[in-house]
Short mmCIF file of C-alpha atoms in Angstrom, two decimals:
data_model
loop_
_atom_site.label_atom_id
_atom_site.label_comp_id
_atom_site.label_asym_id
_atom_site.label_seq_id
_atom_site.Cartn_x
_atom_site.Cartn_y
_atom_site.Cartn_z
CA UNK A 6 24.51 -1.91 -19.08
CA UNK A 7 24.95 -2.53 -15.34
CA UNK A 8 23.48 0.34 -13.39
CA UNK A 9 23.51 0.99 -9.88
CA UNK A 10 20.02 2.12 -7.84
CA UNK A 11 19.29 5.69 -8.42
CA UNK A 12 21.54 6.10 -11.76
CA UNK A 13 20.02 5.99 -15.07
CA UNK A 14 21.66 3.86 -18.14
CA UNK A 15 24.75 6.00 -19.67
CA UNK A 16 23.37 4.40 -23.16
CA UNK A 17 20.32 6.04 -22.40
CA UNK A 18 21.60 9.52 -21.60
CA UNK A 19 24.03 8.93 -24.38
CA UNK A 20 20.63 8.33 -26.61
CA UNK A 21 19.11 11.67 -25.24
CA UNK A 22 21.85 13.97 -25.92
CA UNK A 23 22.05 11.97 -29.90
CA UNK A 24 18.27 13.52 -30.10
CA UNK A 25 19.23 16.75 -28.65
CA UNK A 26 22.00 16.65 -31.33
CA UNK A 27 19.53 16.41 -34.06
CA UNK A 28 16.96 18.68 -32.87
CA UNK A 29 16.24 21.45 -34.50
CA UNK A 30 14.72 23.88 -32.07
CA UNK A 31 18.40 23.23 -30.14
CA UNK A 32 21.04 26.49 -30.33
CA UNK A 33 24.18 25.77 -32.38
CA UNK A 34 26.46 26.96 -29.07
CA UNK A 35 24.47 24.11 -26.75
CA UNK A 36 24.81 21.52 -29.85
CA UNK A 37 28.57 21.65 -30.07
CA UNK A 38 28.76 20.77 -25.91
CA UNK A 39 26.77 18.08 -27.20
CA UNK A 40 28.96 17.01 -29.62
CA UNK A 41 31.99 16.94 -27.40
CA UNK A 42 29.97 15.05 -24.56
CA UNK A 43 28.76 12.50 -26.93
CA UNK A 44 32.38 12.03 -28.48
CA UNK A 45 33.61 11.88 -24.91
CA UNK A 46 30.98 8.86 -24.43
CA UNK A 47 32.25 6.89 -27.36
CA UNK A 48 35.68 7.26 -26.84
CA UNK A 49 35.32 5.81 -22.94
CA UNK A 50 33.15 2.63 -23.94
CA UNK A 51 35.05 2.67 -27.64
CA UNK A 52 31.94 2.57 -29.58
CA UNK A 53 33.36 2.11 -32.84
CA UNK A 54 29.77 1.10 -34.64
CA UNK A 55 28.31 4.19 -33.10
CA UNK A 56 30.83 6.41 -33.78
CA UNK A 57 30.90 4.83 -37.75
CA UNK A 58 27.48 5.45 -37.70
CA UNK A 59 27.40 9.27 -36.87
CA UNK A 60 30.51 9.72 -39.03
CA UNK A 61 28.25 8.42 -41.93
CA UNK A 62 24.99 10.86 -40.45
CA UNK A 63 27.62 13.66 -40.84
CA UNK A 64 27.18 14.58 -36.88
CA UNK A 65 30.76 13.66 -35.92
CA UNK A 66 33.85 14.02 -37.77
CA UNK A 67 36.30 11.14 -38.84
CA UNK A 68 39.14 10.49 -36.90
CA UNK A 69 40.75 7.52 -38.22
CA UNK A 70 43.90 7.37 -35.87
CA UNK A 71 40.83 7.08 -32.96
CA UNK A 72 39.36 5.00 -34.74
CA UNK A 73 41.76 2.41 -35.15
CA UNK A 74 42.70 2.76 -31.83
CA UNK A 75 39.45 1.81 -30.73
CA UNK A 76 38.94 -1.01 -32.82
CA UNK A 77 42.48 -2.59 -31.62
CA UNK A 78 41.05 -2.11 -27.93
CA UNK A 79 37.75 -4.01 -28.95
CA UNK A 80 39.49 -6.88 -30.31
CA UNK A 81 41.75 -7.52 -27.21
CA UNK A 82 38.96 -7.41 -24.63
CA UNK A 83 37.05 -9.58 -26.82
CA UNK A 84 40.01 -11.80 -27.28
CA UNK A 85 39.75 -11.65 -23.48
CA UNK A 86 36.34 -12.65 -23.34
CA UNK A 87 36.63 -15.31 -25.94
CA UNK A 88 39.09 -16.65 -23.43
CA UNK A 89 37.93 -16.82 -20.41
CA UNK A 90 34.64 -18.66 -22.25
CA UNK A 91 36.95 -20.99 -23.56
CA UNK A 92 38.11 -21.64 -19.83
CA UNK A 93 34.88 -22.19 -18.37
CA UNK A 94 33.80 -24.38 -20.85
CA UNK A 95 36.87 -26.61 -20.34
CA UNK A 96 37.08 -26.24 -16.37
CA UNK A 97 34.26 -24.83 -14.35
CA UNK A 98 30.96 -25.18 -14.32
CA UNK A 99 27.48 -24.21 -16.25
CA UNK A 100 26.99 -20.97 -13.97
CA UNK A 101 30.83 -20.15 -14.24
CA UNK A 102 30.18 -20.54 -18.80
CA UNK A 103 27.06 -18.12 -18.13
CA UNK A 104 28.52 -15.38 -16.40
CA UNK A 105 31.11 -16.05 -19.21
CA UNK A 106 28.65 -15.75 -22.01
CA UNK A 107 26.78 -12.77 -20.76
CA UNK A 108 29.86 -10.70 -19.93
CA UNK A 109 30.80 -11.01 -23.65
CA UNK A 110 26.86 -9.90 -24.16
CA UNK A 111 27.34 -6.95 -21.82
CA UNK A 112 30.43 -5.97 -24.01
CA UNK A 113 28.42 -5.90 -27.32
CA UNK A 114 26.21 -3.81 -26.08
CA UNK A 115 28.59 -1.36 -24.37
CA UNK A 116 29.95 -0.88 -27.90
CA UNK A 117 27.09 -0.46 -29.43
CA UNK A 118 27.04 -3.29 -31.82
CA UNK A 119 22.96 -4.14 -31.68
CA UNK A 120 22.99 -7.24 -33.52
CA UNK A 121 25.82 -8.70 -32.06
CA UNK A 122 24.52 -8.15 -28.98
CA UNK A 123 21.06 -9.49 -29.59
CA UNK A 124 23.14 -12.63 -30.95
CA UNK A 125 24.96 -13.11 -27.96
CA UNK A 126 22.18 -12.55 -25.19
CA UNK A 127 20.60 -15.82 -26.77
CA UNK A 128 23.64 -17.83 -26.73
CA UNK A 129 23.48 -16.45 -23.09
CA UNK A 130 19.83 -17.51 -22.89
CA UNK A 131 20.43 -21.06 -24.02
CA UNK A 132 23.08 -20.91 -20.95
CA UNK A 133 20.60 -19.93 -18.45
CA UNK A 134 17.76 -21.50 -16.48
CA UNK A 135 16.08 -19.61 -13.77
CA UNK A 136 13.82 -17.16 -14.17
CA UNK A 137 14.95 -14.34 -12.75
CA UNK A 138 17.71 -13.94 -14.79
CA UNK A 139 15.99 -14.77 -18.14
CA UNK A 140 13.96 -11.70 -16.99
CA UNK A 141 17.40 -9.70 -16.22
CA UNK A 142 18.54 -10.60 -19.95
CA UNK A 143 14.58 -9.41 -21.38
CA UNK A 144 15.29 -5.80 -19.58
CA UNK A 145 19.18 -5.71 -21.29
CA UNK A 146 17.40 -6.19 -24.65
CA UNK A 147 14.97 -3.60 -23.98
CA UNK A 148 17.26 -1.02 -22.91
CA UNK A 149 19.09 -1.38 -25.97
CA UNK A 150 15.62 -1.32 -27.87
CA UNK A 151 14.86 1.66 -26.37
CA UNK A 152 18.29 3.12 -27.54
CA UNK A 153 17.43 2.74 -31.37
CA UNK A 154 13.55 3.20 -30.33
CA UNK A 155 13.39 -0.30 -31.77
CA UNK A 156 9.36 -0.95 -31.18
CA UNK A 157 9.20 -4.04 -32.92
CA UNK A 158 11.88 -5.31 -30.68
CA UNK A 159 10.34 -3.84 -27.58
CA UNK A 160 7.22 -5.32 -28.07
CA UNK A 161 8.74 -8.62 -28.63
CA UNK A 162 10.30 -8.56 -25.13
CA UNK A 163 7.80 -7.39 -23.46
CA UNK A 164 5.25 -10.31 -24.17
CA UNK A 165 8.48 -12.44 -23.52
CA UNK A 166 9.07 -10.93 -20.36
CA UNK A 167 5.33 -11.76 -19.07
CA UNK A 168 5.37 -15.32 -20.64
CA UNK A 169 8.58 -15.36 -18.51
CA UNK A 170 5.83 -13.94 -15.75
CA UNK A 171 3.55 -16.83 -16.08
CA UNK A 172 6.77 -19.62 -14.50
CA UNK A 173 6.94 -17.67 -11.88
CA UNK A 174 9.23 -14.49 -11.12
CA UNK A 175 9.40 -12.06 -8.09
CA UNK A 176 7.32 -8.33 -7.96
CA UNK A 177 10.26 -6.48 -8.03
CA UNK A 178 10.91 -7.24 -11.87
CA UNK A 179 7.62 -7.65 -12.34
CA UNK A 180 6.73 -3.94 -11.00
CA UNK A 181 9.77 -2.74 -13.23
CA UNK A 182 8.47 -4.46 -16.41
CA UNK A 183 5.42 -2.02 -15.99
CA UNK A 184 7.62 0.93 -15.89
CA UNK A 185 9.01 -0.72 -19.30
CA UNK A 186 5.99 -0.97 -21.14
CA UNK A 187 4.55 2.15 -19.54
CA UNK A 188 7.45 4.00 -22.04
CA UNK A 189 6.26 1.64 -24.78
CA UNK A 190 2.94 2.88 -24.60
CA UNK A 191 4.02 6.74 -23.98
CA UNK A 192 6.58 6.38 -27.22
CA UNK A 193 3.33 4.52 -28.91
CA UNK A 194 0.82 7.63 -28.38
CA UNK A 195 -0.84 4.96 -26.13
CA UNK A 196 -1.16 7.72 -23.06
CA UNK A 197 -4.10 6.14 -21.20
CA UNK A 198 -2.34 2.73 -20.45
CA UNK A 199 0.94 4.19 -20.41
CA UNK A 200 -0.72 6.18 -17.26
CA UNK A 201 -2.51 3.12 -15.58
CA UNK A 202 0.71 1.34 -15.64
CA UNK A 203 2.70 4.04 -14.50
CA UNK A 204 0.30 4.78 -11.54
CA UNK A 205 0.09 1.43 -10.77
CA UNK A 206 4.14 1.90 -10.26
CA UNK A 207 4.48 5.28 -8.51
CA UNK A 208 4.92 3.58 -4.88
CA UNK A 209 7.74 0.75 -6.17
CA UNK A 210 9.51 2.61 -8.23
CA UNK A 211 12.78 1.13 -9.00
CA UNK A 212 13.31 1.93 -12.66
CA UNK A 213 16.14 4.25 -12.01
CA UNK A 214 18.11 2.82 -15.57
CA UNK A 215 15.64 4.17 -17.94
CA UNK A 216 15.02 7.56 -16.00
CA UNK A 217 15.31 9.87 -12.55
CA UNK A 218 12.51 9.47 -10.60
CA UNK A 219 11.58 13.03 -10.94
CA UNK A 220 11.09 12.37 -14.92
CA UNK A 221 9.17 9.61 -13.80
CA UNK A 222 6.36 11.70 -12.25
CA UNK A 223 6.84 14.40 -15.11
CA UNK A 224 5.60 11.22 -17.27
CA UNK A 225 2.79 10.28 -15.49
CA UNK A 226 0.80 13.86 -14.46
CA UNK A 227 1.54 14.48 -17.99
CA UNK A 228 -0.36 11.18 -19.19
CA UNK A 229 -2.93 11.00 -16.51
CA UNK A 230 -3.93 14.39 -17.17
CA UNK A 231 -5.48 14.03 -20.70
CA UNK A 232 -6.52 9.90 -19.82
CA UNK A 233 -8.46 10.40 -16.43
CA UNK A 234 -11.55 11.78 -15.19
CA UNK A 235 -11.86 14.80 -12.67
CA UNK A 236 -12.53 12.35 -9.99
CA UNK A 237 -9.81 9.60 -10.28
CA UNK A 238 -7.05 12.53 -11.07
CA UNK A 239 -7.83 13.99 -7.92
CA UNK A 240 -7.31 10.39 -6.23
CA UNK A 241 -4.46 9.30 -7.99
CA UNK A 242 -2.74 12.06 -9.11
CA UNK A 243 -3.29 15.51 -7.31
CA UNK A 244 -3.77 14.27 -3.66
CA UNK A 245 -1.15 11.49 -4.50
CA UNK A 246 1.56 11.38 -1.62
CA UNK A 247 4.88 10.36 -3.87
CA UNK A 248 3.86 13.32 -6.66
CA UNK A 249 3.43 15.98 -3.84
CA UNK A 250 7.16 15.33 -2.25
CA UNK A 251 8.62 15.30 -6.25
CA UNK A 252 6.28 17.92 -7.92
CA UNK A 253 7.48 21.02 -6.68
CA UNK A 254 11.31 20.19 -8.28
CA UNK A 255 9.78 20.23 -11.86
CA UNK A 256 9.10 23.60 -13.28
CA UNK A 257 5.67 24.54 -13.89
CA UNK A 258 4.30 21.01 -13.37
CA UNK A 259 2.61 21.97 -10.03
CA UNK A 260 1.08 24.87 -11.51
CA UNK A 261 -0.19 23.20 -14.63
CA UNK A 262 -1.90 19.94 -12.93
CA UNK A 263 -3.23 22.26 -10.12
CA UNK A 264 -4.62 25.01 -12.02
CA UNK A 265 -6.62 22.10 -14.68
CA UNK A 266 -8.26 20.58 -11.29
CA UNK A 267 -9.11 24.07 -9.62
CA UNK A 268 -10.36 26.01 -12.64
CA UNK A 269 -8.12 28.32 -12.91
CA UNK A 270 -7.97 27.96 -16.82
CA UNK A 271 -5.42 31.53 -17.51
CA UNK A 272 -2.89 30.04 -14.89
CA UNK A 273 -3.42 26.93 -16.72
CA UNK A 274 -2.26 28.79 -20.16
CA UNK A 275 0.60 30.19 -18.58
CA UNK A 276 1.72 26.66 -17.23
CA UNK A 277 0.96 24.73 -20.13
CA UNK A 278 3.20 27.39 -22.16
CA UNK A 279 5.94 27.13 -19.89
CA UNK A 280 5.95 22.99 -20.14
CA UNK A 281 5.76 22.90 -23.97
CA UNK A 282 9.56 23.63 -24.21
CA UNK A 283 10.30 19.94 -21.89
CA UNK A 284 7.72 18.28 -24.25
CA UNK A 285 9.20 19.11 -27.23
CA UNK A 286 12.45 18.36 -26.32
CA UNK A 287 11.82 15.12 -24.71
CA UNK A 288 12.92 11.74 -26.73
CA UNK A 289 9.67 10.07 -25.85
CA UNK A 290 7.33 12.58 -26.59
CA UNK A 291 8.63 15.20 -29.44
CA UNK A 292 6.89 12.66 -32.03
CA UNK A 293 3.68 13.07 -30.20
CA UNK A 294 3.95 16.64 -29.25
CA UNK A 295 1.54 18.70 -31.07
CA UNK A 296 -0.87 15.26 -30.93
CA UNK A 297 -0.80 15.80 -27.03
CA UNK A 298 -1.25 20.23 -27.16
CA UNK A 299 -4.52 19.12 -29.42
CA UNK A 300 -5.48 16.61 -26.33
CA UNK A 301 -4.73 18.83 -23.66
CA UNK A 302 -6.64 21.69 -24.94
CA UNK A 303 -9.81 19.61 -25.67
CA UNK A 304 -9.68 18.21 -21.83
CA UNK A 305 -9.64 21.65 -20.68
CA UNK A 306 -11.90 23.23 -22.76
CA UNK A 307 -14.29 20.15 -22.32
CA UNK A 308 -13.86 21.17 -18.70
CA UNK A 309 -14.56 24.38 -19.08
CA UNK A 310 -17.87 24.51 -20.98
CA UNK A 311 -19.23 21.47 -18.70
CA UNK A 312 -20.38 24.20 -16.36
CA UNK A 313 -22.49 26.07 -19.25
CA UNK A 314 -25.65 25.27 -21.23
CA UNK A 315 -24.80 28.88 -22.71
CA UNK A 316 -21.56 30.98 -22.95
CA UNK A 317 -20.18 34.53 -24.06
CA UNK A 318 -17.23 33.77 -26.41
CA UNK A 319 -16.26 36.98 -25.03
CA UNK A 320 -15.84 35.36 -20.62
CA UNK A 321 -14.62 32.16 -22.15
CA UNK A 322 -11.76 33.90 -23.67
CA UNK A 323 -11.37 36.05 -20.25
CA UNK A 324 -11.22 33.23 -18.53
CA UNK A 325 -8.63 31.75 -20.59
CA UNK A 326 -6.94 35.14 -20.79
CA UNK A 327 -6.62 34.93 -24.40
CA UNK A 328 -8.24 36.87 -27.44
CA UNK A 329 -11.80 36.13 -28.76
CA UNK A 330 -10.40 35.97 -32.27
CA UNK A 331 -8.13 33.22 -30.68
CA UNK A 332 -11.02 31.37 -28.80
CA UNK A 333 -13.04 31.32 -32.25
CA UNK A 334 -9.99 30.05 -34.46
CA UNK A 335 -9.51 27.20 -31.58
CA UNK A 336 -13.23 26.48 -30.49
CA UNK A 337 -14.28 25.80 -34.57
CA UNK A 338 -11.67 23.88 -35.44
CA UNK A 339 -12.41 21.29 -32.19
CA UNK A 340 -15.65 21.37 -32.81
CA UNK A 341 -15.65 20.90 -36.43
CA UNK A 342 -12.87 17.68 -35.71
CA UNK A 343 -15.75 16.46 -33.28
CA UNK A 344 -13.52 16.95 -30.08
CA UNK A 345 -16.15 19.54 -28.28
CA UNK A 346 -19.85 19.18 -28.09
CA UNK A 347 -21.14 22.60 -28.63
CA UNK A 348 -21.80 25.22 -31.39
CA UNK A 349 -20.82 29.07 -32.40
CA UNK A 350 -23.74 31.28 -32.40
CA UNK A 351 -21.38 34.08 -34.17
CA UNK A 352 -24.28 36.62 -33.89
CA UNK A 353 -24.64 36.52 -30.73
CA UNK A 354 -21.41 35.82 -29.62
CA UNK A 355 -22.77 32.93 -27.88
CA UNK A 356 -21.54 29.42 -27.27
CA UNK A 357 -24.32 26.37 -26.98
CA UNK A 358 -23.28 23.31 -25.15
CA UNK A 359 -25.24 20.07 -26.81
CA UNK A 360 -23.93 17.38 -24.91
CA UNK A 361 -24.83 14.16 -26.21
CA UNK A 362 -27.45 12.15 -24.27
CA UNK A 363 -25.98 9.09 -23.02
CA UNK A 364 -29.40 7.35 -22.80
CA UNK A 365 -30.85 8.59 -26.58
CA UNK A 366 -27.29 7.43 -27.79
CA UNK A 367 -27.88 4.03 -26.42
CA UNK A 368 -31.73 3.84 -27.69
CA UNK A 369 -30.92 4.76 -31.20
CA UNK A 370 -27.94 2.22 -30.97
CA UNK A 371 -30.39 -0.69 -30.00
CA UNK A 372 -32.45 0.40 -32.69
CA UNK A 373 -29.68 0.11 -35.62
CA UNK A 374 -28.73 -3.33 -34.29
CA UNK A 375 -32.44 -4.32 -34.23
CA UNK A 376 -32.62 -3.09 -38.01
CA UNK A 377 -29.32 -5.26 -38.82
CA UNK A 378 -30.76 -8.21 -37.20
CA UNK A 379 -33.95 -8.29 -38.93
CA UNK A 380 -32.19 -7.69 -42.24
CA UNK A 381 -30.44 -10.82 -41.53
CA UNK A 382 -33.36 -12.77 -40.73
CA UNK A 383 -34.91 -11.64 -43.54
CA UNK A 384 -31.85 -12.81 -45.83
CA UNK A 385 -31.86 -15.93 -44.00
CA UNK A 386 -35.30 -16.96 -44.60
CA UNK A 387 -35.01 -16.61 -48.35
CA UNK A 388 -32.40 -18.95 -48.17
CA UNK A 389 -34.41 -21.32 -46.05
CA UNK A 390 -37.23 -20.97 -48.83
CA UNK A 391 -35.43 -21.58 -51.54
#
């Protein structure tokens, strides 16, 4: 899993055209290129648990003269590997039985054998003693946890990564580790610290082994959008420097982060229908995708009837440049879920804002806890009595 700068993991792209594989909103015609370009993959890195693997899922079909042939490669580099551990055990010295260790944990993984590999990067652990590369063996277990979307796993390494943190370790890996858990919190539906994280790594991005830098941005509009407020997206996001330059190269992003801050709510629609395609066929965030269209639409509609104390159904939907039947359907179902602040005069054709009242909500708050407190004083004192 060695990269170099600017070139994402090949297990990683290998993992995003697997999901593309399975996907059903994917044309049969663009699934078979997939087929042939994941086959291709296996066959250079001779992934024989992979490839047994998708021969069981009924994606590829059995070749067992490949196979074989594959499986008598493995077992001669590993021979190899054995080897040359053997050889630096006996003659060289404790970095020389290291390198040793984790080139035979680099080959596990290669393959695709998950718990071999996870056995052998502690042997390789056990073999190492600075920091930095403790850390370098945390982000190899990661990036093969985020090849089987292993959370558990991920979640693991991360809090061992920033115990790791806490003996010291430089702010390069420790920028990159927030890139890592940034995607832990995306694939976790945990958008607003998946977006603090990532902003806090726009400027030091060097996380080119888990995705382009242009993704990278596509991530974090897309998460900062439905976490921040009006104010701090224009800051960090819409005025930001490193989005401006990268922006432009993703379709409709521009347009859909622009059109939200300006008000421009039916170039917003057009946008947001343009970018549902690249959600929905993203690894990351296809689970979360119709969780994120409810999100969006409640930011914007929030947005939207901040402005009013009173509203036509009728503008709002001309606004929006969609049907009043439409805006009806959507508007009752928020506000019945409790997402929007406001109620359907159907009569009228009116819409009434009732924003809560931060202040009233904090008096009648005060009072509840009062009412708790004496009830335990009460219970306390018979007690005491008795």
């Amino acid at each position: 899993m060695e990269n170099q700068e600017g070139t994402q993991q090949p297990h990683l792209v290998l993992a995003h055209k697997l999901f593309l594989l399975t996907h059903h909103d994917v044309q049969d015609i663009e699934k078979v290129r997939l087929k042939e370009e994941v086959l291709t993959a296996i066959k250079s890195d001779d992934m024989v648990p992979l490839y047994e693997t998708l021969v069981a899922e009924s994606l590829l079909e059995r070749d067992q003269s490949l196979l074989d042939s594959m499986r008598v490669k493995n077992e001669e580099e590993l021979n190899k590997l054995d080897e040359k551990i053997a050889d630096a055990e006996e003659n060289l010295g404790e970095s020389e039985v290291r390198e040793a260790h984790l080139a035979k944990s680099l080959f596990y993984i290669r393959i695709g054998d998950k718990d071999k590999a996870l056995e052998q990067l502690k042997v390789t652990e056990g073999k190492t003693v600075a920091v930095g590369q403790r850390m370098d063996l945390v982000f190899y277990t990661l990036q093969l946890a985020f090849f089987y979307m292993d959370f558990d796993l991920i979640s693991k390494s991360i809090d061992k990564a920033k115990n790791l943190f806490e003996e010291g370790g430089d702010w390069e890996r420790k920028n990159r580790l927030k890139v890592y858990e940034g995607l832990y919190c995306l694939s976790t539906r945990n958008f607003k610290k998946a977006a603090d994280l990532f902003l806090d790594s726009i400027s030091t991005f060097t996380t080119y082994e888990l995705f382009p830098y242009d993704t990278f941005i596509f991530y974090t509009v897309l998460t900062s959008i439905i976490s921040l407020d009006r104010v701090s997206l224009k800051q960090k996001v819409v005025d930001a420097p490193e989005i401006l330059t990268v922006i432009g190269k993703i379709p409709h992003l521009s347009e859909f982060l622009n059109s939200l801050y300006d008000c421009q709510y039916k170039s917003f629609f057009s946008a947001f229908a343009g970018l549902t395609e690249q959600i929905k066929l993203d690894r990351y965030l296809h689970p979360h995708f119709r969780y994120y269209m409810r999100e969006v639409r409640t930011v914007v509609y929030s947005q939207f009837l901040e402005s009013y104390k009173s509203v036509t159904i009728e503008a709002m939907a001309k606004a929006f440049g969609v049907t009043v039947e439409f805006i009806d359907l959507e508007l009752s179902r928020f506000i019945a879920a409790g997402k929007l602040h406001c109620k359907i005069d159907k009569v009228a054709g009116v819409l009434e804002t009732n924003r809560p009242d931060a202040k009233n909500a904090l008096y009648q708050a005060t009072i509840k806890q009062g009412d708790f407190l004496l009830n335990r004083i009460q219970k306390l004192s018979r007690v005491i009595d008795l």
